[in-house]
PDB file of C-alpha atoms in Angstrom:
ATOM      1  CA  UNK A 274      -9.257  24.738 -10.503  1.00 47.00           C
ATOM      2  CA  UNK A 275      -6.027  22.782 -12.133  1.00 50.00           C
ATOM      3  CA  UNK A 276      -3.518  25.327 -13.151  1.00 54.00           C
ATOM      4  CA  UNK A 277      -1.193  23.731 -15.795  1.00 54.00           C
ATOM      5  CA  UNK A 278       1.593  26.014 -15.756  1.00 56.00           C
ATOM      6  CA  UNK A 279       2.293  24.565 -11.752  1.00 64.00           C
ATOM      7  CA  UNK A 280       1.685  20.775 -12.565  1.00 70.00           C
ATOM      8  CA  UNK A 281       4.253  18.892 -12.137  1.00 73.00           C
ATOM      9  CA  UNK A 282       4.883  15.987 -15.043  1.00 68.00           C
ATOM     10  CA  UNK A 283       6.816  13.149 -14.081  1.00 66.00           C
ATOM     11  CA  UNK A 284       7.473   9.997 -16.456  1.00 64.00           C
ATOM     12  CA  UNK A 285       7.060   6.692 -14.786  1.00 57.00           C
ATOM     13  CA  UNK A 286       9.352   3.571 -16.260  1.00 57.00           C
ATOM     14  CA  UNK A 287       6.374   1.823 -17.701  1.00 51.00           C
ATOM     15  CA  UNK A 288       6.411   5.273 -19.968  1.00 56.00           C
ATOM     16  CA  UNK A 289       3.041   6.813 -18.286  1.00 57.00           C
ATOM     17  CA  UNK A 290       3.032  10.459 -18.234  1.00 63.00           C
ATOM     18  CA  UNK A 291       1.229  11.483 -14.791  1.00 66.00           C
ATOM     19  CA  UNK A 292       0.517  15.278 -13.826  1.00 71.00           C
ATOM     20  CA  UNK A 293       0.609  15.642 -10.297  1.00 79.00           C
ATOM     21  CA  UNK A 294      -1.120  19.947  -9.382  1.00 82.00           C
ATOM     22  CA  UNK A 295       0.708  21.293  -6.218  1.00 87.00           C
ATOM     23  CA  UNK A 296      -2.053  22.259  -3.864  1.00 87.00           C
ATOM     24  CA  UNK A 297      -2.695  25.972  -2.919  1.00 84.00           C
ATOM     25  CA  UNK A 298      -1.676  27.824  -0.112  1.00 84.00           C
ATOM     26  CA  UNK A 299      -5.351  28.372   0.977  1.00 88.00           C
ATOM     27  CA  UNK A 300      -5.994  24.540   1.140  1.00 90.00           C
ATOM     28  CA  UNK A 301      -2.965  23.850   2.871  1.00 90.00           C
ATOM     29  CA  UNK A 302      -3.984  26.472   5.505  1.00 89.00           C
ATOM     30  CA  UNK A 303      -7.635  25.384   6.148  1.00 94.00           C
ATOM     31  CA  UNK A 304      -5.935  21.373   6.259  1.00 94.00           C
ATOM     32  CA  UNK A 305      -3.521  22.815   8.885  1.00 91.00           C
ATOM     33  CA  UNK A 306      -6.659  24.557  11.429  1.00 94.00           C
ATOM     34  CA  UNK A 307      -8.852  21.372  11.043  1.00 95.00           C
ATOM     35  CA  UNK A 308      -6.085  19.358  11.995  1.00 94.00           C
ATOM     36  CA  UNK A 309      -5.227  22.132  14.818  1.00 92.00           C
ATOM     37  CA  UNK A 310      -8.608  22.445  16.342  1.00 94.00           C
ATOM     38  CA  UNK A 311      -8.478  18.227  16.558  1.00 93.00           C
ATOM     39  CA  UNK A 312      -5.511  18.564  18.221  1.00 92.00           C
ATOM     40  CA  UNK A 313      -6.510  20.893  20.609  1.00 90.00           C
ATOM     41  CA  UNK A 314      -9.606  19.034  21.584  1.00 90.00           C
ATOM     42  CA  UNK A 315      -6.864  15.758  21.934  1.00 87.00           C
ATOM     43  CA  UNK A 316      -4.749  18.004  24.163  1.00 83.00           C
ATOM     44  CA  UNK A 317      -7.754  19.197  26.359  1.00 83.00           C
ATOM     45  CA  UNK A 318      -9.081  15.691  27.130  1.00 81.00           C
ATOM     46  CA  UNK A 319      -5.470  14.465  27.765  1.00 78.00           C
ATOM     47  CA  UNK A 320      -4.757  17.445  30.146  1.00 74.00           C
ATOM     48  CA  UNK A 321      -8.026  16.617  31.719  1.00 76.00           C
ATOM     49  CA  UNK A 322      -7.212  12.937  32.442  1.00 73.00           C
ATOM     50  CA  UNK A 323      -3.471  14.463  33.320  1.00 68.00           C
ATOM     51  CA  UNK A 324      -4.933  16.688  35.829  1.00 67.00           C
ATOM     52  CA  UNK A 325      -6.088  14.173  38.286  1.00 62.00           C
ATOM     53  CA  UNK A 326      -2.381  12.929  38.761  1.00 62.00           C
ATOM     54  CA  UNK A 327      -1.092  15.475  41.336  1.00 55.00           C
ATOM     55  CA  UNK A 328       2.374  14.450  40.804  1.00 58.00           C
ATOM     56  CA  UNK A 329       2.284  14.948  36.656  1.00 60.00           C
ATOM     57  CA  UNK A 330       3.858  18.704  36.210  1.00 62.00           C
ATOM     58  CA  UNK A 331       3.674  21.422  34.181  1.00 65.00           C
ATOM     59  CA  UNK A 332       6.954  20.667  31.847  1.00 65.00           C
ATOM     60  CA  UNK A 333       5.660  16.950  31.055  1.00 69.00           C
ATOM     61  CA  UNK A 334       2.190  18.875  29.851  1.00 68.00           C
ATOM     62  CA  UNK A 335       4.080  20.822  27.159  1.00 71.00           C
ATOM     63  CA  UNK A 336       6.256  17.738  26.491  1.00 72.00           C
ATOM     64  CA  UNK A 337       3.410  15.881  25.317  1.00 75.00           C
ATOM     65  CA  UNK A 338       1.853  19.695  23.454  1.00 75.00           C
ATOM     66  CA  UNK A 339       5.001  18.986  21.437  1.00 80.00           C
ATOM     67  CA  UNK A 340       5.231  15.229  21.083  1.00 86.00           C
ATOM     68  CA  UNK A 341       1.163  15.133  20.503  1.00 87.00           C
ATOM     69  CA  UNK A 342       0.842  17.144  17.719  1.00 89.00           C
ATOM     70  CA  UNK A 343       4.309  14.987  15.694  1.00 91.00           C
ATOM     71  CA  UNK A 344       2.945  11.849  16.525  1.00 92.00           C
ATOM     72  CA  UNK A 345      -0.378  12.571  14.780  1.00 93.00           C
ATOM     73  CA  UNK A 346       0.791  13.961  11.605  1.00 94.00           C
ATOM     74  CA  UNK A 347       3.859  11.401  11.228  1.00 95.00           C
ATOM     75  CA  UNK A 348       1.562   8.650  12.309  1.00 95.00           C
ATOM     76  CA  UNK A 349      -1.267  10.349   9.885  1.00 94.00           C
ATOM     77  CA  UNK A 350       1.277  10.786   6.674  1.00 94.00           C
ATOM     78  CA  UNK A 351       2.750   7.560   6.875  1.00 93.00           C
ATOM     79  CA  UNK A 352      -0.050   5.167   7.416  1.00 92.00           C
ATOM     80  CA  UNK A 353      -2.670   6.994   5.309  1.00 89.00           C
ATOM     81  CA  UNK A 354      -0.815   8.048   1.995  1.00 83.00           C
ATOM     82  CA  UNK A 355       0.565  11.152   2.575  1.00 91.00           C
ATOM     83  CA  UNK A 356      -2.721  12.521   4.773  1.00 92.00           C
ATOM     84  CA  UNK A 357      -4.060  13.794   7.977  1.00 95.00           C
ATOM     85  CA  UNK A 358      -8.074  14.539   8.926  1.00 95.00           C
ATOM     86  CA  UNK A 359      -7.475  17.839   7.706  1.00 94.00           C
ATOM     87  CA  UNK A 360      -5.734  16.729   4.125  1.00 94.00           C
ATOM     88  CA  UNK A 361      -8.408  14.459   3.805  1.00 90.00           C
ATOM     89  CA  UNK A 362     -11.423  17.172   3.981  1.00 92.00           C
ATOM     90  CA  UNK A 363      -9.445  19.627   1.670  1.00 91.00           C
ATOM     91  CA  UNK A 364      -8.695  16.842  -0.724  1.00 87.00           C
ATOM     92  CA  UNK A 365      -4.581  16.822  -0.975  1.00 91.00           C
ATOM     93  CA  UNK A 366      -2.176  14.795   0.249  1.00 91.00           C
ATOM     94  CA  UNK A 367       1.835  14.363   0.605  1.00 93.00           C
ATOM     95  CA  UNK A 368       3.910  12.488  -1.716  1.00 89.00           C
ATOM     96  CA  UNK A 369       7.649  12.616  -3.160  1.00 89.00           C
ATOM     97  CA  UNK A 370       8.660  14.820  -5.848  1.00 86.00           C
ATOM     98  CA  UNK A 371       8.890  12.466  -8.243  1.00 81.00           C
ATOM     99  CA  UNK A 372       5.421  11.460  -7.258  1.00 77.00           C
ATOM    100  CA  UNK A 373       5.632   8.119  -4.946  1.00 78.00           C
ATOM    101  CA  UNK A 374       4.842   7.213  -1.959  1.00 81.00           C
ATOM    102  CA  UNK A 375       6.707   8.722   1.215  1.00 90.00           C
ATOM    103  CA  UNK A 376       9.233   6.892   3.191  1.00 92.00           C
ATOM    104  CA  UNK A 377       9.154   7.027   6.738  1.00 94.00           C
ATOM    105  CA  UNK A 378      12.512   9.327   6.741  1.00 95.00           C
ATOM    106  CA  UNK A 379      11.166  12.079   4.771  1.00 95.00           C
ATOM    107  CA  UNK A 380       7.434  12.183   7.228  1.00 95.00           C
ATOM    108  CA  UNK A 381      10.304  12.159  10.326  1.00 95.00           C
ATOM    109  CA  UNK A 382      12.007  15.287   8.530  1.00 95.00           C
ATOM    110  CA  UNK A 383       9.149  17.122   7.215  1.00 93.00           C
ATOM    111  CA  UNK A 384       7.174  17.276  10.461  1.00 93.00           C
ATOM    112  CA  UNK A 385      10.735  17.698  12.647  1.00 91.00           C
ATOM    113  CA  UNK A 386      10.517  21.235  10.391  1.00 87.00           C
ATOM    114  CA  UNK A 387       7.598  21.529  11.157  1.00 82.00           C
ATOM    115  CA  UNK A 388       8.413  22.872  14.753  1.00 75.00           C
ATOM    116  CA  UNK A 389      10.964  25.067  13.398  1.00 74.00           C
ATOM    117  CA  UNK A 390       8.891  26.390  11.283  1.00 70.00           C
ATOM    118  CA  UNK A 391       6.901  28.042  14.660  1.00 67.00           C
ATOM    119  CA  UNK A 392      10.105  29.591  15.810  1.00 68.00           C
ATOM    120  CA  UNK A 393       9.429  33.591  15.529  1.00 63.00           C
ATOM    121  CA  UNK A 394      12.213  33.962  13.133  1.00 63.00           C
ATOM    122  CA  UNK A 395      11.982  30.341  11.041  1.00 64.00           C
ATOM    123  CA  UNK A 396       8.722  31.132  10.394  1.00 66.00           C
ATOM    124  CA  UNK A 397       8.520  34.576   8.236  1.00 71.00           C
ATOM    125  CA  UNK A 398      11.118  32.670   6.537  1.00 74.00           C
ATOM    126  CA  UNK A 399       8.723  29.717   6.010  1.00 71.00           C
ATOM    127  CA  UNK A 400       6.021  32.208   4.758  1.00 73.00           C
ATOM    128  CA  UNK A 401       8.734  33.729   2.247  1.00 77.00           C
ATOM    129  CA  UNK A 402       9.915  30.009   0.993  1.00 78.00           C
ATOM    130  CA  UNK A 403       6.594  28.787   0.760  1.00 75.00           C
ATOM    131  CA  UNK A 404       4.903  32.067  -1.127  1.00 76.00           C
ATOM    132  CA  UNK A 405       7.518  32.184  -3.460  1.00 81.00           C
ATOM    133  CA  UNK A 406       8.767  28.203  -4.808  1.00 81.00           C
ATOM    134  CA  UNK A 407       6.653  27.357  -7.351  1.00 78.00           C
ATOM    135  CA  UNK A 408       4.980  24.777  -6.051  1.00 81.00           C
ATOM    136  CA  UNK A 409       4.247  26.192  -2.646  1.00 81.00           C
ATOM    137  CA  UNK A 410       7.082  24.130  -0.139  1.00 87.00           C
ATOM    138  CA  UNK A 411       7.763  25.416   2.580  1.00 85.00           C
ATOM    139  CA  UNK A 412      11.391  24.577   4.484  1.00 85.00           C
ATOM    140  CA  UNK A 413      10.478  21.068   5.932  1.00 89.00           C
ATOM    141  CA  UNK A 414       9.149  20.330   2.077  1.00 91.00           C
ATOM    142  CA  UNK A 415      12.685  21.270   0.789  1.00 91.00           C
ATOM    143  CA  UNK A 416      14.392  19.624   3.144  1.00 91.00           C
ATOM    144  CA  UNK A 417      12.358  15.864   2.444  1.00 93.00           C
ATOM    145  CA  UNK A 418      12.035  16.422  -0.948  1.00 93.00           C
ATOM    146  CA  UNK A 419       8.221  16.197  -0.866  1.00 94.00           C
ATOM    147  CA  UNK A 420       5.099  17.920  -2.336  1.00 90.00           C
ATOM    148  CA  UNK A 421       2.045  18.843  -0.925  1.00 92.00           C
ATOM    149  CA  UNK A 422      -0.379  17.809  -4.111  1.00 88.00           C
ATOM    150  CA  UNK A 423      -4.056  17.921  -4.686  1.00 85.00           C
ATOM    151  CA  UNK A 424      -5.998  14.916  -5.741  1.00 75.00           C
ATOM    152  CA  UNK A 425      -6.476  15.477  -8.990  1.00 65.00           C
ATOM    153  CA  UNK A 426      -4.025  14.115 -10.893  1.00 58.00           C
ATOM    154  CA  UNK A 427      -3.735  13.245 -14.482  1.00 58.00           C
ATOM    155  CA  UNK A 428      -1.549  10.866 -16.489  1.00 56.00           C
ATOM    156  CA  UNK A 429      -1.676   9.795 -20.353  1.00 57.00           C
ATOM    157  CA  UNK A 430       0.031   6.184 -21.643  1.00 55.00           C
ATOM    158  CA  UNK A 431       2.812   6.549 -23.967  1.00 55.00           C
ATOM    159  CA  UNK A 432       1.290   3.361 -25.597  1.00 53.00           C
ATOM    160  CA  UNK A 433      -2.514   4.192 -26.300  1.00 55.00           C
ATOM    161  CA  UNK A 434      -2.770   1.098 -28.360  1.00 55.00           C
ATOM    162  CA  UNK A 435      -2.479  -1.054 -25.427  1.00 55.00           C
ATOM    163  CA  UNK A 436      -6.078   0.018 -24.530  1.00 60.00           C
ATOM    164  CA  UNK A 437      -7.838   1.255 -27.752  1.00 63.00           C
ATOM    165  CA  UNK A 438     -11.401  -0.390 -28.016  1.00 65.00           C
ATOM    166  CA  UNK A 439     -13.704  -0.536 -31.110  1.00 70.00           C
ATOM    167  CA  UNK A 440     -16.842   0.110 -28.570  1.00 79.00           C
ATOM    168  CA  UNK A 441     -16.870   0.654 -25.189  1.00 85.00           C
ATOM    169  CA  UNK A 442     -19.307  -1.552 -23.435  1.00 86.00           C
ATOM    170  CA  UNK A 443     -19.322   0.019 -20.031  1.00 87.00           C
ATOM    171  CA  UNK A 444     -20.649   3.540 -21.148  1.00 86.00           C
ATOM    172  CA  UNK A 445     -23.638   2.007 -21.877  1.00 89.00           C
ATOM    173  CA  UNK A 446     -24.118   1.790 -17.784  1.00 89.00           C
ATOM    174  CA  UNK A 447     -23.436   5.653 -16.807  1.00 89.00           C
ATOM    175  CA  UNK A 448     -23.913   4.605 -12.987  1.00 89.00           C
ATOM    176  CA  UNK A 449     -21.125   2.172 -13.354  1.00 89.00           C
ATOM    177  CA  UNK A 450     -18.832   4.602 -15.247  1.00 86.00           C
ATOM    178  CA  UNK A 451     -19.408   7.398 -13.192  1.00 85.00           C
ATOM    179  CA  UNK A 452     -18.287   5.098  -9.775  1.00 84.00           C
ATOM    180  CA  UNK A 453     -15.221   4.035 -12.050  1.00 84.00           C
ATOM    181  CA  UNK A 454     -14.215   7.137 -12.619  1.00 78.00           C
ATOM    182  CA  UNK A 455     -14.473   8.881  -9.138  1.00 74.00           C
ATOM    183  CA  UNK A 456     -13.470   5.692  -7.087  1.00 78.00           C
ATOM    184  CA  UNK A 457     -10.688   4.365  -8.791  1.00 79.00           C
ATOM    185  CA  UNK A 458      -7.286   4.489  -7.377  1.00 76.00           C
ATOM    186  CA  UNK A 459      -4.208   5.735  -9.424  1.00 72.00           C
ATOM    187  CA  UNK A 460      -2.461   2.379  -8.287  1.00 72.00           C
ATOM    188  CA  UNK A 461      -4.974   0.705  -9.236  1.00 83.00           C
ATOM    189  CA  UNK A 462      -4.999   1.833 -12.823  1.00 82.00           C
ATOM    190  CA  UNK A 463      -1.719   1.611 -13.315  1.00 78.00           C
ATOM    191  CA  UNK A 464      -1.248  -1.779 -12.138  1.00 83.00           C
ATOM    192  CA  UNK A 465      -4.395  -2.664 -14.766  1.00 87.00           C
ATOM    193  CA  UNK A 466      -2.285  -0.349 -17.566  1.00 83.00           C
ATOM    194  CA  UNK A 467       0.940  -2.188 -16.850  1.00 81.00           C
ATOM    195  CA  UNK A 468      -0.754  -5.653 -17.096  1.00 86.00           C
ATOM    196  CA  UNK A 469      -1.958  -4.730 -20.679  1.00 86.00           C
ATOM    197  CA  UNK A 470       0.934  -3.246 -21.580  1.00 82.00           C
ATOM    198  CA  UNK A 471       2.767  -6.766 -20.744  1.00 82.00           C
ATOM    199  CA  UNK A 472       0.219  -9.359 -21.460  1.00 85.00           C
ATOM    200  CA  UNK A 473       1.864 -10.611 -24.409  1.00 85.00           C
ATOM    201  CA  UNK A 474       5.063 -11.892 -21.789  1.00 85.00           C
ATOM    202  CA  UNK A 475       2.955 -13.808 -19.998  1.00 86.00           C
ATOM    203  CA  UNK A 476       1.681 -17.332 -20.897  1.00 90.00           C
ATOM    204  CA  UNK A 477      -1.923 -18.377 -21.577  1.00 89.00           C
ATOM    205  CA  UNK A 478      -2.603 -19.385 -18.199  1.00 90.00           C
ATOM    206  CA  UNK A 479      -0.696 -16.338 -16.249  1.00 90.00           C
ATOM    207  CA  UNK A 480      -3.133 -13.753 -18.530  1.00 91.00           C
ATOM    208  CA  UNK A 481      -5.952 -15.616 -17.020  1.00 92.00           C
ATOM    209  CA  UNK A 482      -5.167 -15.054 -13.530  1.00 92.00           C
ATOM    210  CA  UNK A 483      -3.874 -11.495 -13.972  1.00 93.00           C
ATOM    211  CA  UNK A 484      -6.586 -10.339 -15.625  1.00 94.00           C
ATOM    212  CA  UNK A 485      -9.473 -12.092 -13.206  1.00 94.00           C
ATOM    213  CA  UNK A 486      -7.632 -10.535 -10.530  1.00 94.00           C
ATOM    214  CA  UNK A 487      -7.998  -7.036 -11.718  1.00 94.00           C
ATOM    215  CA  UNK A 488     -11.180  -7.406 -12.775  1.00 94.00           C
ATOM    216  CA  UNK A 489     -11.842  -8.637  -9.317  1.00 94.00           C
ATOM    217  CA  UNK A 490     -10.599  -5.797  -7.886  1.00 92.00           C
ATOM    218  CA  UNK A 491     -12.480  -3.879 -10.278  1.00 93.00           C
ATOM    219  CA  UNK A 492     -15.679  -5.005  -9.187  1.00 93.00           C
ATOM    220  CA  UNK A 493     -15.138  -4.517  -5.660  1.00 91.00           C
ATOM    221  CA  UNK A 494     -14.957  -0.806  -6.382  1.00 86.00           C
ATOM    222  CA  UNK A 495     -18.090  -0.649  -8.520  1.00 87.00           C
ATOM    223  CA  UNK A 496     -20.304  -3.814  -8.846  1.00 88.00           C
ATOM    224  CA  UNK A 497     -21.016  -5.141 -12.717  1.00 92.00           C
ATOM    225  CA  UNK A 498     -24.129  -5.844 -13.758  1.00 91.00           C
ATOM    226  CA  UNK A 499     -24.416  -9.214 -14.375  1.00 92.00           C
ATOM    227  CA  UNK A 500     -25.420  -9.229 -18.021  1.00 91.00           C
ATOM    228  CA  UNK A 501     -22.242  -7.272 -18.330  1.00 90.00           C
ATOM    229  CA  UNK A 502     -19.984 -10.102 -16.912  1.00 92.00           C
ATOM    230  CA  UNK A 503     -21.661 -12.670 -19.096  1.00 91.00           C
ATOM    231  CA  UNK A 504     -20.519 -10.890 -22.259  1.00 90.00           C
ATOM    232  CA  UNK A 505     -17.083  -9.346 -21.791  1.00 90.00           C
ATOM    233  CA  UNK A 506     -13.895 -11.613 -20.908  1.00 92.00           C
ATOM    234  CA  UNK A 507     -11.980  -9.927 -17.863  1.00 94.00           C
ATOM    235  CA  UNK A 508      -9.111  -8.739 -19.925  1.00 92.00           C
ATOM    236  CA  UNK A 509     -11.669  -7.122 -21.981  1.00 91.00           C
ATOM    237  CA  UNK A 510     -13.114  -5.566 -18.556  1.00 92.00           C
ATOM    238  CA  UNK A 511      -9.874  -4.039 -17.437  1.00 91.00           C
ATOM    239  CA  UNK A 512      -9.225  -2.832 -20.587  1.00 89.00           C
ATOM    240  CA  UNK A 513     -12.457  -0.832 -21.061  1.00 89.00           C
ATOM    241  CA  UNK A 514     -11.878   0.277 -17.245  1.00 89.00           C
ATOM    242  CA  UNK A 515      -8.858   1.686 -18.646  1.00 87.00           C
ATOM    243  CA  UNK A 516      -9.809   3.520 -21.594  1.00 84.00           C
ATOM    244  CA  UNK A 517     -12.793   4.772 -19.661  1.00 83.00           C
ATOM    245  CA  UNK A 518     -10.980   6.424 -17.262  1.00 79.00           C
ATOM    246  CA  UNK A 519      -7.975   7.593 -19.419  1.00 73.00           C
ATOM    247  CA  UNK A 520     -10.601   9.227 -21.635  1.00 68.00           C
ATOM    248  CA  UNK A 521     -12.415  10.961 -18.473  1.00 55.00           C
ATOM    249  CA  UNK A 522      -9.651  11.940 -16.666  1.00 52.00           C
ATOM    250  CA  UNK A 523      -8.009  13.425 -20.064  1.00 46.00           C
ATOM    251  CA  UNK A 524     -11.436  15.282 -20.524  1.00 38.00           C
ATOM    252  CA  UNK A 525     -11.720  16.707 -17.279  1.00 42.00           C
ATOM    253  CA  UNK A 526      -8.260  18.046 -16.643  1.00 42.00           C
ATOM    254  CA  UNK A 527      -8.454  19.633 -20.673  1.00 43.00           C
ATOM    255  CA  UNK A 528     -11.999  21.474 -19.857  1.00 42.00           C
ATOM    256  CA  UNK A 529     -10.715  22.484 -16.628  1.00 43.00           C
ATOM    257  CA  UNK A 530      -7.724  24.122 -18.243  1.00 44.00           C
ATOM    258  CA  UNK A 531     -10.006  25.704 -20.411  1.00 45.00           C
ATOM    259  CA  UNK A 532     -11.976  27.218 -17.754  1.00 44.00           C
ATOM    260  CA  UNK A 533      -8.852  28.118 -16.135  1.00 42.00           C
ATOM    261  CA  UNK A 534      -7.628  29.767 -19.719  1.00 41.00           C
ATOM    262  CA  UNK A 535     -11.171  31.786 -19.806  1.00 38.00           C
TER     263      UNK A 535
END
């Protein structure tokens, strides 16, 4: 359920407004004993391989119960977005605060916290931090400047005019708009929003090449019918893509904060 009054807006310098919802506590947790059980069942086959070395002793075993478990979730968070096994399932993921992708430095700090957070004391205090900030961060959060988020996120152009359309051919193929609207990526949109927003810099040629790109890419995520491609220019593709899913995304988080409302 999107709560409004915890999104987070941030303004982008091609002037879209995206709304990124900080993920509850209860998803977080469940994320956190997926990825622990995984790790334990890591740990136990390790220590089983470990324990036909005679010579391998007890302090290197809780070396690697330390190094283990920070190796996964930096290796996790940088590679994949922002996510580990457990983020995945529960449908949230890391990012900065104003809403980009993590550098490597603030995985390293957040997950360094991370085993402070365990300490007896450090950890009531983690509890404390992360039950009352507003959008749920706990101390290693704070510290890299990053926000645990759900996927749902919203954003709205500043420009609509760059993708109004009289008709919109691909609602006439609800399987097709339904797969655009779950499967694109944010990126993706953006990129397609930025290249409308911008067409008129580019030269005759350039718009061609752009735009056959995208709607490329487009059609990798959700094949066209054929009859479809024979009618519509690909600048006219990406451009319905993008008021399709402006329009859907738009709707959904505006019923959703109704519901929430009721």
């Amino acid at each position: 359920m999107i709560n409004e009054a915890q999104a987070v807006a941030i303004r982008s310098p091609e002037g879209l407004l995206f709304r990124l919802y900080p993920a509850g506590l209860y998803r977080r947790f469940l994320a956190l004993v997926v990825d622990f059980f995984l790790l334990a069942l890591l740990l136990s086959q390790l220590a089983m391989l470990l324990a036909v070395f005679a010579y391998v002793g007890l302090a290197l075993r809780i070396v690697l119960g330390f190094v283990l478990p920070l190796v996964y979730h930096v290796a996790c968070e940088w590679l994949w977005r922002g996510q580990t096994v457990g983020k995945w399932l529960m449908g949230i993921y890391v990012c900065d605060v104003d809403g980009g992708q993590l550098a490597l430095s603030q995985v390293l700090v957040r997950n360094l916290f991370r085993a402070v957070d365990f300490l007896p004391g450090a950890y009531l205090v983690g509890m404390i931090c992360a039950g009352v900030d507003s959008h749920g961060r706990r101390l290693g959060d704070l510290a890299a400047r990053t926000l645990v988020v759900s996927q749902q996120t919203t954003w709205q152009p500043s420009n609509s005019s760059a993708i109004q359309v009289h008709r919109n051919a691909l609602r006439d193929y609800p399987q097709l708009a339904l797969r655009l609207r779950q499967r694109l990526p944010a990126e993706l949109l953006v990129l397609c929003y930025q290249s409308l927003l911008r067409r008129d810099e580019l030269s005759a040629e350039a718009q061609v090449r752009v735009f056959s790109a995208l709607s490329a890419a487009l059609q990798d995520i959700a094949p066209f019918p054929d009859e479809l491609l024979a009618t519509l220019p690909a600048e006219q593709i990406v451009r319905n893509a993008v008021a399709l899913a402006v329009a859907e995304r738009h709707l959904a988080a505006s019923s959703s904060s109704g519901g929430a409302g009721r």
